[in-house]
Amino acid sequence: MATEYGQGYGLPTGPGQARGVGGRRHRMPAALRAPVEGRAWRELAYVLLSLPISILLFTYAVTMVSLGAGLLVTFLGVPVLAAALAGCRGVGSVERARARGLLGLDVGEPQPLRLKRQGFMAWIGAVLKSGTSWRALLYSVLQLPWAVLSFTVTVTVWTLGWSLVTYPLWFWVLPVYAGQDGIQLYGDEQHSIYLDNPFEIAVTAGVGLLFTLATPWIVRALTMVDRLMVHGLLGPSRLATRVVELESDRGVVVDTAAADLRRIERDLHDGAQARLVNLAMDLGLAKEKLREDPQAAAHMVDEAHGEVKTALQELRDLARGIHPAVLTDRGLDAALSSVASRCTVPVQVEVDLSERPAPAIEGIAYFTVSELLQNVSKHSRATWAAVEVWRSEDRLMLQVVDNGVGGADLSRGSGLSGLAERLDAVDGILVVDSPAGGPTRVTAELPWRVERAR
């Protein structure tokens, strides 16, 4: 993942004002202060450094690869080629650091070499098989022509702009030292045109000011290509990034499953199991009193009967929390209607699905809506809520709306953040729109997967 610290040269926050990086307010428009901002000078330094660096990179890459290719008829060509690729990988680290420092582009490290066994030959094989190595080589070759172009354009417009905008300060040098009246626009054997009167000098400075103001944006447009090259060729590949995401999601799934198991164990231990233990003790006492005091024994049996009903209800609730039978038998519409009936506020449920999704996605959708409705009951202070479920192409869409006090925020580490992590583990998305004062609208997206034979 690549990020940039540049938010433009400022975002307007009111008439004649702009907000810069770090929240500072600027009264000068972004276009006027751009030439003197630090970001413009860092980008200029990046372009100027790119030419000599790219010459070294190109020379190294072409020389080493040509040498390795020429020596492939012997065994020496293979380690030379591997050394060339390893050098390009090292140069990639330097280029990522340079882009991070001057362009504000934070590119992640590519996938490291994975050696199946130790040894020099294993290292050579890993370098030659690594896509990162070949992409770094491609960067070393492509950087030179682009660096020449960007260097030429940047130096031309930069020097032209500043030389023209400062022309009123130094135009006197031409008559004194060059023997001409000013900058010559045209000249032949009959006549010549010079910029030498006050009006022409002012117009020249105005043109130079336009070039000076445009230069930072031209340089930025050129460095956008450098950003793309660094991110695409020197950063992690899409496959490697996806693997990292899947590994992270797998960790979330494992942690969630472990937390659910602990919750189930705690509910059994503190709820139904404790009631059954008390029930066994009460029945034992009732058995002992059966002959001595039948009336007291009958009363104890009656209390034990009530405990049995309570324990059964807790077991039903626990089973429903694991996976409700109504969801398996009748689908999301009936299951969500059942959840809505237990909410403390009236809930309108609308499910528009022509077919059922895969059981895993269906279960995640059920528990997502269930948890969101619990939040409505506990925290929203709402008087009504609505649940909508529909399919949009290859996505299952869920939306829960209430007219409560609002203020829900994913960044506060609440239950919503945990719910977002669970959805992210299956390539889902959770979006919360909850301004202070309400209403709250929570939208969840899940991948649509066709139901297989149950």
Short mmCIF file of C-alpha atoms in Angstrom, two decimals:
data_model
loop_
_atom_site.label_atom_id
_atom_site.label_comp_id
_atom_site.label_asym_id
_atom_site.label_seq_id
_atom_site.Cartn_x
_atom_site.Cartn_y
_atom_site.Cartn_z
CA MET A 1 0.00 0.00 0.00
CA ALA A 2 1.33 3.37 -1.02
CA THR A 3 0.41 6.63 0.69
CA GLU A 4 1.36 10.24 0.06
CA TYR A 5 1.56 13.10 2.50
CA GLY A 6 0.60 15.67 -0.14
CA GLN A 7 -2.95 16.93 0.06
CA GLY A 8 -2.40 19.30 -2.84
CA TYR A 9 -1.04 22.70 -2.12
CA GLY A 10 -4.01 23.42 0.14
CA LEU A 11 -7.73 22.77 0.32
CA PRO A 12 -10.03 25.79 0.39
CA THR A 13 -11.89 26.21 3.65
CA GLY A 14 -13.53 29.55 3.04
CA PRO A 15 -13.35 32.68 0.91
CA GLY A 16 -9.73 33.59 0.39
CA GLN A 17 -8.46 30.93 2.81
CA ALA A 18 -6.94 27.49 2.42
CA ARG A 19 -5.86 24.83 4.81
CA GLY A 20 -2.43 23.30 4.36
CA VAL A 21 -0.78 20.18 5.70
CA GLY A 22 -1.05 19.99 9.46
CA GLY A 23 -4.25 22.04 9.57
CA ARG A 24 -2.62 25.45 9.10
CA ARG A 25 -4.70 28.14 7.42
CA HIS A 26 -3.27 30.01 4.44
CA ARG A 27 -4.59 33.31 3.20
CA MET A 28 -2.54 33.12 0.01
CA PRO A 29 -4.08 30.93 -2.74
CA ALA A 30 -2.39 27.63 -3.43
CA ALA A 31 -1.34 28.64 -6.96
CA LEU A 32 0.60 31.67 -5.66
CA ARG A 33 2.45 29.99 -2.81
CA ALA A 34 3.25 26.76 -4.69
CA PRO A 35 6.64 27.91 -6.09
CA VAL A 36 8.03 28.64 -2.60
CA GLU A 37 6.57 25.67 -0.70
CA GLY A 38 8.82 22.92 0.55
CA ARG A 39 7.00 20.24 -1.40
CA ALA A 40 7.76 21.95 -4.73
CA TRP A 41 11.46 22.16 -3.88
CA ARG A 42 11.58 18.52 -2.78
CA GLU A 43 9.99 17.41 -6.03
CA LEU A 44 12.44 19.59 -7.96
CA ALA A 45 15.33 17.98 -6.07
CA TYR A 46 13.94 14.54 -6.90
CA VAL A 47 13.86 15.30 -10.63
CA LEU A 48 17.34 16.82 -10.63
CA LEU A 49 18.78 13.82 -8.76
CA SER A 50 17.02 11.34 -11.01
CA LEU A 51 19.26 12.01 -14.02
CA PRO A 52 22.66 11.16 -12.49
CA ILE A 53 21.18 8.31 -10.48
CA SER A 54 19.42 6.85 -13.53
CA ILE A 55 22.65 7.02 -15.54
CA LEU A 56 24.42 4.97 -12.85
CA LEU A 57 21.53 2.52 -12.63
CA PHE A 58 21.28 2.07 -16.39
CA THR A 59 25.02 1.63 -16.76
CA TYR A 60 25.17 -0.93 -13.96
CA ALA A 61 22.12 -2.89 -15.13
CA VAL A 62 23.08 -3.05 -18.81
CA THR A 63 26.73 -3.84 -18.10
CA MET A 64 26.06 -6.60 -15.57
CA VAL A 65 23.21 -8.20 -17.49
CA SER A 66 25.18 -8.11 -20.75
CA LEU A 67 28.18 -9.62 -19.00
CA GLY A 68 26.05 -12.32 -17.41
CA ALA A 69 24.28 -13.11 -20.69
CA GLY A 70 27.60 -13.31 -22.51
CA LEU A 71 29.00 -15.69 -19.90
CA LEU A 72 25.98 -17.99 -19.91
CA VAL A 73 27.90 -20.37 -22.16
CA THR A 74 29.94 -21.01 -19.04
CA PHE A 75 28.78 -21.49 -15.48
CA LEU A 76 30.02 -18.01 -14.52
CA GLY A 77 27.14 -16.32 -16.34
CA VAL A 78 24.53 -17.53 -13.84
CA PRO A 79 26.09 -16.04 -10.67
CA VAL A 80 26.95 -12.81 -12.55
CA LEU A 81 23.33 -12.47 -13.65
CA ALA A 82 22.17 -13.21 -10.11
CA ALA A 83 24.54 -10.56 -8.77
CA ALA A 84 23.14 -8.06 -11.28
CA LEU A 85 19.59 -8.75 -10.11
CA ALA A 86 20.62 -8.60 -6.45
CA GLY A 87 22.25 -5.22 -7.06
CA CYS A 88 19.07 -3.95 -8.69
CA ARG A 89 17.09 -5.12 -5.65
CA GLY A 90 19.44 -3.13 -3.42
CA VAL A 91 19.07 -0.08 -5.63
CA GLY A 92 15.31 -0.49 -5.29
CA SER A 93 15.63 0.02 -1.53
CA VAL A 94 17.53 3.25 -2.12
CA GLU A 95 14.95 4.48 -4.62
CA ARG A 96 12.08 3.70 -2.27
CA ALA A 97 13.84 5.70 0.45
CA ARG A 98 14.42 8.61 -1.96
CA ALA A 99 10.76 8.59 -3.04
CA ARG A 100 9.69 8.47 0.59
CA GLY A 101 11.87 11.40 1.58
CA LEU A 102 11.32 13.69 -1.42
CA LEU A 103 7.95 12.68 -2.86
CA GLY A 104 6.23 11.56 0.32
CA LEU A 105 5.47 8.20 -1.30
CA ASP A 106 5.49 5.39 1.24
CA VAL A 107 5.92 2.11 -0.64
CA GLY A 108 6.00 -1.15 1.27
CA GLU A 109 8.95 -3.50 1.08
CA PRO A 110 8.61 -6.20 -1.57
CA GLN A 111 8.49 -9.85 -0.70
CA PRO A 112 11.89 -11.01 0.61
CA LEU A 113 13.77 -13.90 -0.90
CA ARG A 114 12.50 -17.26 0.29
CA LEU A 115 15.25 -19.84 0.42
CA LYS A 116 14.05 -23.43 0.50
CA ARG A 117 17.48 -24.49 1.70
CA GLN A 118 20.74 -22.88 2.71
CA GLY A 119 23.63 -22.38 0.34
CA PHE A 120 24.96 -20.21 -2.47
CA MET A 121 23.15 -22.13 -5.21
CA ALA A 122 19.85 -21.83 -3.37
CA TRP A 123 20.37 -18.06 -3.12
CA ILE A 124 21.10 -17.80 -6.86
CA GLY A 125 17.96 -19.75 -7.67
CA ALA A 126 15.83 -17.61 -5.38
CA VAL A 127 17.16 -14.37 -6.92
CA LEU A 128 16.57 -15.56 -10.47
CA LYS A 129 13.05 -16.81 -9.70
CA SER A 130 11.98 -13.68 -7.83
CA GLY A 131 9.69 -11.36 -9.77
CA THR A 132 10.86 -8.51 -7.55
CA SER A 133 14.39 -8.86 -8.95
CA TRP A 134 13.28 -8.62 -12.56
CA ARG A 135 10.95 -5.69 -11.86
CA ALA A 136 13.85 -3.85 -10.20
CA LEU A 137 15.95 -4.54 -13.31
CA LEU A 138 13.16 -3.19 -15.52
CA TYR A 139 13.00 -0.06 -13.36
CA SER A 140 16.75 0.47 -13.72
CA VAL A 141 16.43 0.36 -17.50
CA LEU A 142 13.26 2.44 -17.90
CA GLN A 143 14.28 5.12 -15.44
CA LEU A 144 16.94 6.63 -17.71
CA PRO A 145 14.82 7.77 -20.71
CA TRP A 146 12.14 9.15 -18.42
CA ALA A 147 14.72 10.90 -16.22
CA VAL A 148 16.24 12.56 -19.30
CA LEU A 149 12.83 13.82 -20.41
CA SER A 150 11.71 15.04 -16.97
CA PHE A 151 15.11 16.64 -16.28
CA THR A 152 15.06 18.51 -19.58
CA VAL A 153 11.50 19.77 -19.20
CA THR A 154 11.96 20.72 -15.55
CA VAL A 155 15.23 22.60 -15.99
CA THR A 156 13.89 24.40 -19.05
CA VAL A 157 10.64 25.67 -17.53
CA TRP A 158 12.22 26.37 -14.14
CA THR A 159 15.12 28.44 -15.47
CA LEU A 160 12.93 30.16 -18.05
CA GLY A 161 10.35 31.17 -15.44
CA TRP A 162 12.77 32.53 -12.86
CA SER A 163 14.97 34.27 -15.42
CA LEU A 164 11.99 36.07 -16.98
CA VAL A 165 10.28 36.98 -13.72
CA THR A 166 13.51 38.55 -12.46
CA TYR A 167 14.25 40.29 -15.78
CA PRO A 168 13.54 43.80 -14.37
CA LEU A 169 16.38 43.22 -11.90
CA TRP A 170 19.09 42.17 -14.34
CA PHE A 171 18.16 43.50 -17.82
CA TRP A 172 20.80 46.24 -17.42
CA VAL A 173 23.49 43.55 -17.69
CA LEU A 174 22.84 43.13 -21.43
CA PRO A 175 23.62 46.70 -22.56
CA VAL A 176 26.59 46.96 -20.23
CA TYR A 177 28.29 43.62 -20.81
CA ALA A 178 26.68 42.11 -23.95
CA GLY A 179 26.48 45.22 -26.07
CA GLN A 180 22.72 44.91 -26.81
CA ASP A 181 19.67 46.71 -25.49
CA GLY A 182 17.98 43.67 -23.89
CA ILE A 183 16.71 40.19 -24.67
CA GLN A 184 16.54 39.86 -28.45
CA LEU A 185 13.24 38.48 -29.75
CA TYR A 186 14.07 38.85 -33.44
CA GLY A 187 16.96 40.06 -35.52
CA ASP A 188 18.20 40.09 -39.13
CA GLU A 189 20.46 42.29 -41.26
CA GLN A 190 17.95 45.17 -41.39
CA HIS A 191 16.50 45.42 -37.88
CA SER A 192 16.25 43.74 -34.47
CA ILE A 193 13.62 43.60 -31.75
CA TYR A 194 14.72 43.88 -28.13
CA LEU A 195 12.79 43.86 -24.87
CA ASP A 196 14.10 47.15 -23.57
CA ASN A 197 11.28 49.58 -22.72
CA PRO A 198 9.36 49.51 -19.39
CA PHE A 199 6.20 48.03 -20.92
CA GLU A 200 8.06 45.18 -22.60
CA ILE A 201 10.05 44.52 -19.44
CA ALA A 202 6.83 44.34 -17.39
CA VAL A 203 5.19 41.98 -19.92
CA THR A 204 8.31 39.79 -19.87
CA ALA A 205 8.18 39.61 -16.07
CA GLY A 206 4.46 38.76 -16.24
CA VAL A 207 5.13 35.90 -18.66
CA GLY A 208 7.92 34.72 -16.39
CA LEU A 209 5.54 34.81 -13.42
CA LEU A 210 3.12 32.54 -15.30
CA PHE A 211 5.92 30.08 -16.03
CA THR A 212 7.08 30.25 -12.41
CA LEU A 213 3.60 29.55 -11.07
CA ALA A 214 3.09 26.70 -13.55
CA THR A 215 6.47 25.04 -12.93
CA PRO A 216 5.53 23.26 -9.64
CA TRP A 217 2.46 21.73 -11.24
CA ILE A 218 4.43 20.64 -14.31
CA VAL A 219 7.06 19.06 -12.08
CA ARG A 220 4.35 17.36 -10.05
CA ALA A 221 2.80 15.92 -13.19
CA LEU A 222 6.20 14.56 -14.19
CA THR A 223 6.84 13.05 -10.75
CA MET A 224 3.47 11.29 -10.93
CA VAL A 225 5.05 8.98 -13.48
CA ASP A 226 7.95 8.41 -11.08
CA ARG A 227 5.46 7.58 -8.34
CA LEU A 228 3.78 5.03 -10.58
CA MET A 229 7.11 3.47 -11.55
CA VAL A 230 8.35 3.22 -7.97
CA HIS A 231 5.05 1.86 -6.71
CA GLY A 232 4.51 -0.56 -9.58
CA LEU A 233 8.07 -1.84 -10.11
CA LEU A 234 9.77 -1.46 -6.73
CA GLY A 235 6.87 -2.10 -4.38
CA PRO A 236 5.26 -5.40 -3.45
CA SER A 237 3.38 -7.16 -6.22
CA ARG A 238 -0.39 -7.42 -6.13
CA LEU A 239 -0.09 -11.13 -5.44
CA ALA A 240 2.27 -10.58 -2.51
CA THR A 241 0.01 -7.85 -1.13
CA ARG A 242 -2.96 -10.16 -1.44
CA VAL A 243 -1.10 -12.92 0.38
CA VAL A 244 -0.29 -10.54 3.25
CA GLU A 245 -3.95 -9.48 3.43
CA LEU A 246 -5.11 -13.10 3.47
CA GLU A 247 -2.62 -13.96 6.20
CA SER A 248 -3.90 -11.03 8.26
CA ASP A 249 -7.51 -12.03 7.61
CA ARG A 250 -6.72 -15.61 8.60
CA GLY A 251 -5.38 -14.33 11.90
CA VAL A 252 -8.58 -12.33 12.46
CA VAL A 253 -10.69 -15.42 11.69
CA VAL A 254 -8.68 -17.57 14.08
CA ASP A 255 -8.91 -14.96 16.84
CA THR A 256 -12.64 -14.54 16.26
CA ALA A 257 -13.23 -18.30 16.38
CA ALA A 258 -11.21 -18.58 19.59
CA ALA A 259 -13.16 -15.69 21.14
CA ASP A 260 -16.46 -17.33 20.16
CA LEU A 261 -15.37 -20.63 21.70
CA ARG A 262 -14.42 -18.85 24.94
CA ARG A 263 -17.77 -17.07 24.95
CA ILE A 264 -19.67 -20.31 24.47
CA GLU A 265 -17.64 -22.00 27.21
CA ARG A 266 -18.24 -19.07 29.57
CA ASP A 267 -21.97 -19.01 28.84
CA LEU A 268 -22.24 -22.74 29.44
CA HIS A 269 -20.19 -22.60 32.62
CA ASP A 270 -21.83 -19.53 34.13
CA GLY A 271 -25.34 -20.12 32.80
CA ALA A 272 -26.87 -23.47 31.94
CA GLN A 273 -24.20 -25.57 33.69
CA ALA A 274 -24.54 -23.65 36.97
CA ARG A 275 -28.33 -23.95 36.83
CA LEU A 276 -28.13 -27.70 36.19
CA VAL A 277 -25.77 -28.13 39.15
CA ASN A 278 -28.20 -26.23 41.40
CA LEU A 279 -31.05 -28.29 39.97
CA ALA A 280 -29.28 -31.53 40.85
CA MET A 281 -28.67 -30.31 44.39
CA ASP A 282 -32.31 -29.19 44.79
CA LEU A 283 -33.59 -32.52 43.52
CA GLY A 284 -31.27 -34.32 45.94
CA LEU A 285 -32.62 -32.30 48.87
CA ALA A 286 -36.18 -32.88 47.67
CA LYS A 287 -35.53 -36.62 47.55
CA GLU A 288 -34.33 -36.58 51.16
CA LYS A 289 -37.38 -34.60 52.32
CA LEU A 290 -39.86 -36.63 50.31
CA ARG A 291 -40.73 -38.95 53.26
CA GLU A 292 -40.28 -36.47 56.11
CA ASP A 293 -41.98 -33.41 54.60
CA PRO A 294 -43.77 -34.16 51.30
CA GLN A 295 -45.15 -30.62 51.06
CA ALA A 296 -41.69 -29.04 51.27
CA ALA A 297 -40.36 -31.60 48.81
CA ALA A 298 -43.16 -30.75 46.37
CA HIS A 299 -42.31 -27.06 46.69
CA MET A 300 -38.65 -27.79 45.98
CA VAL A 301 -39.58 -29.91 42.95
CA ASP A 302 -41.73 -27.03 41.69
CA GLU A 303 -38.77 -24.64 41.99
CA ALA A 304 -36.56 -27.19 40.24
CA HIS A 305 -39.11 -27.33 37.43
CA GLY A 306 -38.78 -23.57 36.99
CA GLU A 307 -34.99 -23.90 36.94
CA VAL A 308 -35.28 -26.52 34.20
CA LYS A 309 -37.35 -24.16 32.06
CA THR A 310 -34.84 -21.34 32.58
CA ALA A 311 -31.90 -23.63 31.73
CA LEU A 312 -33.66 -24.80 28.57
CA GLN A 313 -34.27 -21.20 27.51
CA GLU A 314 -30.61 -20.35 28.06
CA LEU A 315 -29.57 -23.38 26.01
CA ARG A 316 -31.94 -22.30 23.22
CA ASP A 317 -30.46 -18.79 23.27
CA LEU A 318 -26.96 -20.24 23.23
CA ALA A 319 -27.81 -22.52 20.30
CA ARG A 320 -29.35 -19.57 18.48
CA GLY A 321 -26.13 -17.61 19.05
CA ILE A 322 -24.09 -20.44 17.51
CA HIS A 323 -26.32 -20.89 14.46
CA PRO A 324 -30.10 -20.48 14.54
CA ALA A 325 -32.16 -23.30 13.16
CA VAL A 326 -34.55 -20.88 11.47
CA LEU A 327 -31.68 -19.54 9.36
CA THR A 328 -30.82 -23.01 8.09
CA ASP A 329 -34.44 -23.98 7.46
CA ARG A 330 -36.01 -20.79 6.12
CA GLY A 331 -33.23 -18.36 5.18
CA LEU A 332 -32.36 -14.76 5.96
CA ASP A 333 -35.87 -13.30 5.69
CA ALA A 334 -37.35 -15.42 8.47
CA ALA A 335 -34.18 -15.36 10.59
CA LEU A 336 -33.85 -11.55 10.48
CA SER A 337 -37.56 -11.15 11.21
CA SER A 338 -37.01 -13.28 14.30
CA VAL A 339 -34.10 -11.09 15.37
CA ALA A 340 -36.12 -7.94 14.73
CA SER A 341 -38.97 -9.21 16.91
CA ARG A 342 -36.60 -9.35 19.89
CA CYS A 343 -35.36 -5.77 19.38
CA THR A 344 -36.55 -3.15 21.88
CA VAL A 345 -37.75 -0.83 19.08
CA PRO A 346 -40.02 -1.54 16.10
CA VAL A 347 -37.94 -2.81 13.19
CA GLN A 348 -39.02 -3.03 9.56
CA VAL A 349 -37.30 -5.86 7.68
CA GLU A 350 -37.09 -6.04 3.89
CA VAL A 351 -35.16 -8.85 2.22
CA ASP A 352 -35.01 -8.83 -1.58
CA LEU A 353 -33.12 -11.94 -2.63
CA SER A 354 -34.08 -14.22 -5.50
CA GLU A 355 -31.88 -17.02 -4.15
CA ARG A 356 -30.01 -17.84 -1.00
CA PRO A 357 -26.30 -17.08 -0.67
CA ALA A 358 -23.75 -19.60 0.51
CA PRO A 359 -24.31 -20.76 4.11
CA ALA A 360 -21.12 -19.09 5.37
CA ILE A 361 -22.06 -15.69 3.87
CA GLU A 362 -25.65 -16.13 5.05
CA GLY A 363 -24.46 -16.77 8.59
CA ILE A 364 -22.16 -13.74 8.58
CA ALA A 365 -24.99 -11.56 7.27
CA TYR A 366 -27.31 -12.82 10.01
CA PHE A 367 -24.88 -12.18 12.85
CA THR A 368 -23.94 -8.78 11.41
CA VAL A 369 -27.55 -7.60 11.42
CA SER A 370 -28.10 -9.22 14.82
CA GLU A 371 -25.19 -7.33 16.38
CA LEU A 372 -26.22 -4.06 14.75
CA LEU A 373 -29.74 -4.41 16.11
CA GLN A 374 -28.31 -5.13 19.56
CA ASN A 375 -26.44 -1.82 19.29
CA VAL A 376 -29.71 -0.14 18.35
CA SER A 377 -31.39 -1.60 21.45
CA LYS A 378 -28.57 -0.74 23.84
CA HIS A 379 -27.07 2.54 22.67
CA SER A 380 -29.08 4.36 20.01
CA ARG A 381 -32.14 5.56 22.00
CA ALA A 382 -34.05 5.19 18.74
CA THR A 383 -37.80 4.83 18.30
CA TRP A 384 -37.66 2.87 15.05
CA ALA A 385 -35.20 0.98 12.87
CA ALA A 386 -35.15 -0.60 9.45
CA VAL A 387 -33.19 -3.49 7.94
CA GLU A 388 -32.73 -3.91 4.19
CA VAL A 389 -30.99 -6.80 2.45
CA TRP A 390 -30.48 -7.01 -1.30
CA ARG A 391 -28.06 -8.23 -3.94
CA SER A 392 -26.02 -5.88 -6.14
CA GLU A 393 -24.20 -7.83 -8.85
CA ASP A 394 -21.66 -9.95 -6.99
CA ARG A 395 -22.17 -8.31 -3.57
CA LEU A 396 -24.65 -8.98 -0.78
CA MET A 397 -25.72 -5.62 0.66
CA LEU A 398 -26.98 -5.07 4.21
CA GLN A 399 -28.22 -1.80 5.65
CA VAL A 400 -29.45 -1.01 9.15
CA VAL A 401 -30.93 2.46 9.77
CA ASP A 402 -32.24 3.98 13.00
CA ASN A 403 -33.37 7.43 14.13
CA GLY A 404 -31.30 7.44 17.31
CA VAL A 405 -28.84 9.96 18.70
CA GLY A 406 -26.02 8.97 16.31
CA GLY A 407 -22.34 9.40 17.12
CA ALA A 408 -21.27 5.84 16.24
CA ASP A 409 -17.63 5.73 15.16
CA LEU A 410 -15.50 2.87 13.86
CA SER A 411 -12.27 4.48 15.07
CA ARG A 412 -13.16 4.32 18.77
CA GLY A 413 -12.38 0.63 19.13
CA SER A 414 -16.01 -0.28 19.85
CA GLY A 415 -17.92 -3.37 18.78
CA LEU A 416 -18.29 -1.83 15.34
CA SER A 417 -14.53 -2.01 14.77
CA GLY A 418 -14.53 -5.70 15.67
CA LEU A 419 -17.46 -6.25 13.34
CA ALA A 420 -15.56 -4.43 10.56
CA GLU A 421 -12.58 -6.73 11.11
CA ARG A 422 -14.79 -9.81 10.82
CA LEU A 423 -16.26 -8.57 7.56
CA ASP A 424 -12.82 -7.67 6.23
CA ALA A 425 -11.72 -11.26 6.85
CA VAL A 426 -14.12 -12.38 4.08
CA ASP A 427 -13.48 -9.39 1.79
CA GLY A 428 -16.43 -7.51 3.22
CA ILE A 429 -16.79 -3.80 3.97
CA LEU A 430 -18.53 -1.94 6.79
CA VAL A 431 -19.41 1.75 6.33
CA VAL A 432 -20.87 3.82 9.18
CA ASP A 433 -22.65 7.13 8.62
CA SER A 434 -23.68 8.40 12.04
CA PRO A 435 -23.55 12.17 12.55
CA ALA A 436 -24.18 13.56 16.01
CA GLY A 437 -27.93 13.78 16.50
CA GLY A 438 -28.59 10.97 14.04
CA PRO A 439 -29.81 9.24 12.07
CA THR A 440 -27.38 6.31 11.94
CA ARG A 441 -26.93 4.33 8.73
CA VAL A 442 -24.67 1.28 8.75
CA THR A 443 -24.02 -0.40 5.41
CA ALA A 444 -22.25 -3.73 5.04
CA GLU A 445 -21.06 -5.43 1.87
CA LEU A 446 -20.30 -9.12 1.60
CA PRO A 447 -19.13 -11.13 -1.40
CA TRP A 448 -21.95 -13.03 -3.04
CA ARG A 449 -21.32 -16.72 -3.30
CA VAL A 450 -23.88 -19.13 -4.72
CA GLU A 451 -25.38 -21.61 -2.31
CA ARG A 452 -24.18 -25.14 -2.80
CA ALA A 453 -26.23 -28.22 -2.12
CA ARG A 454 -27.03 -28.25 1.58
#
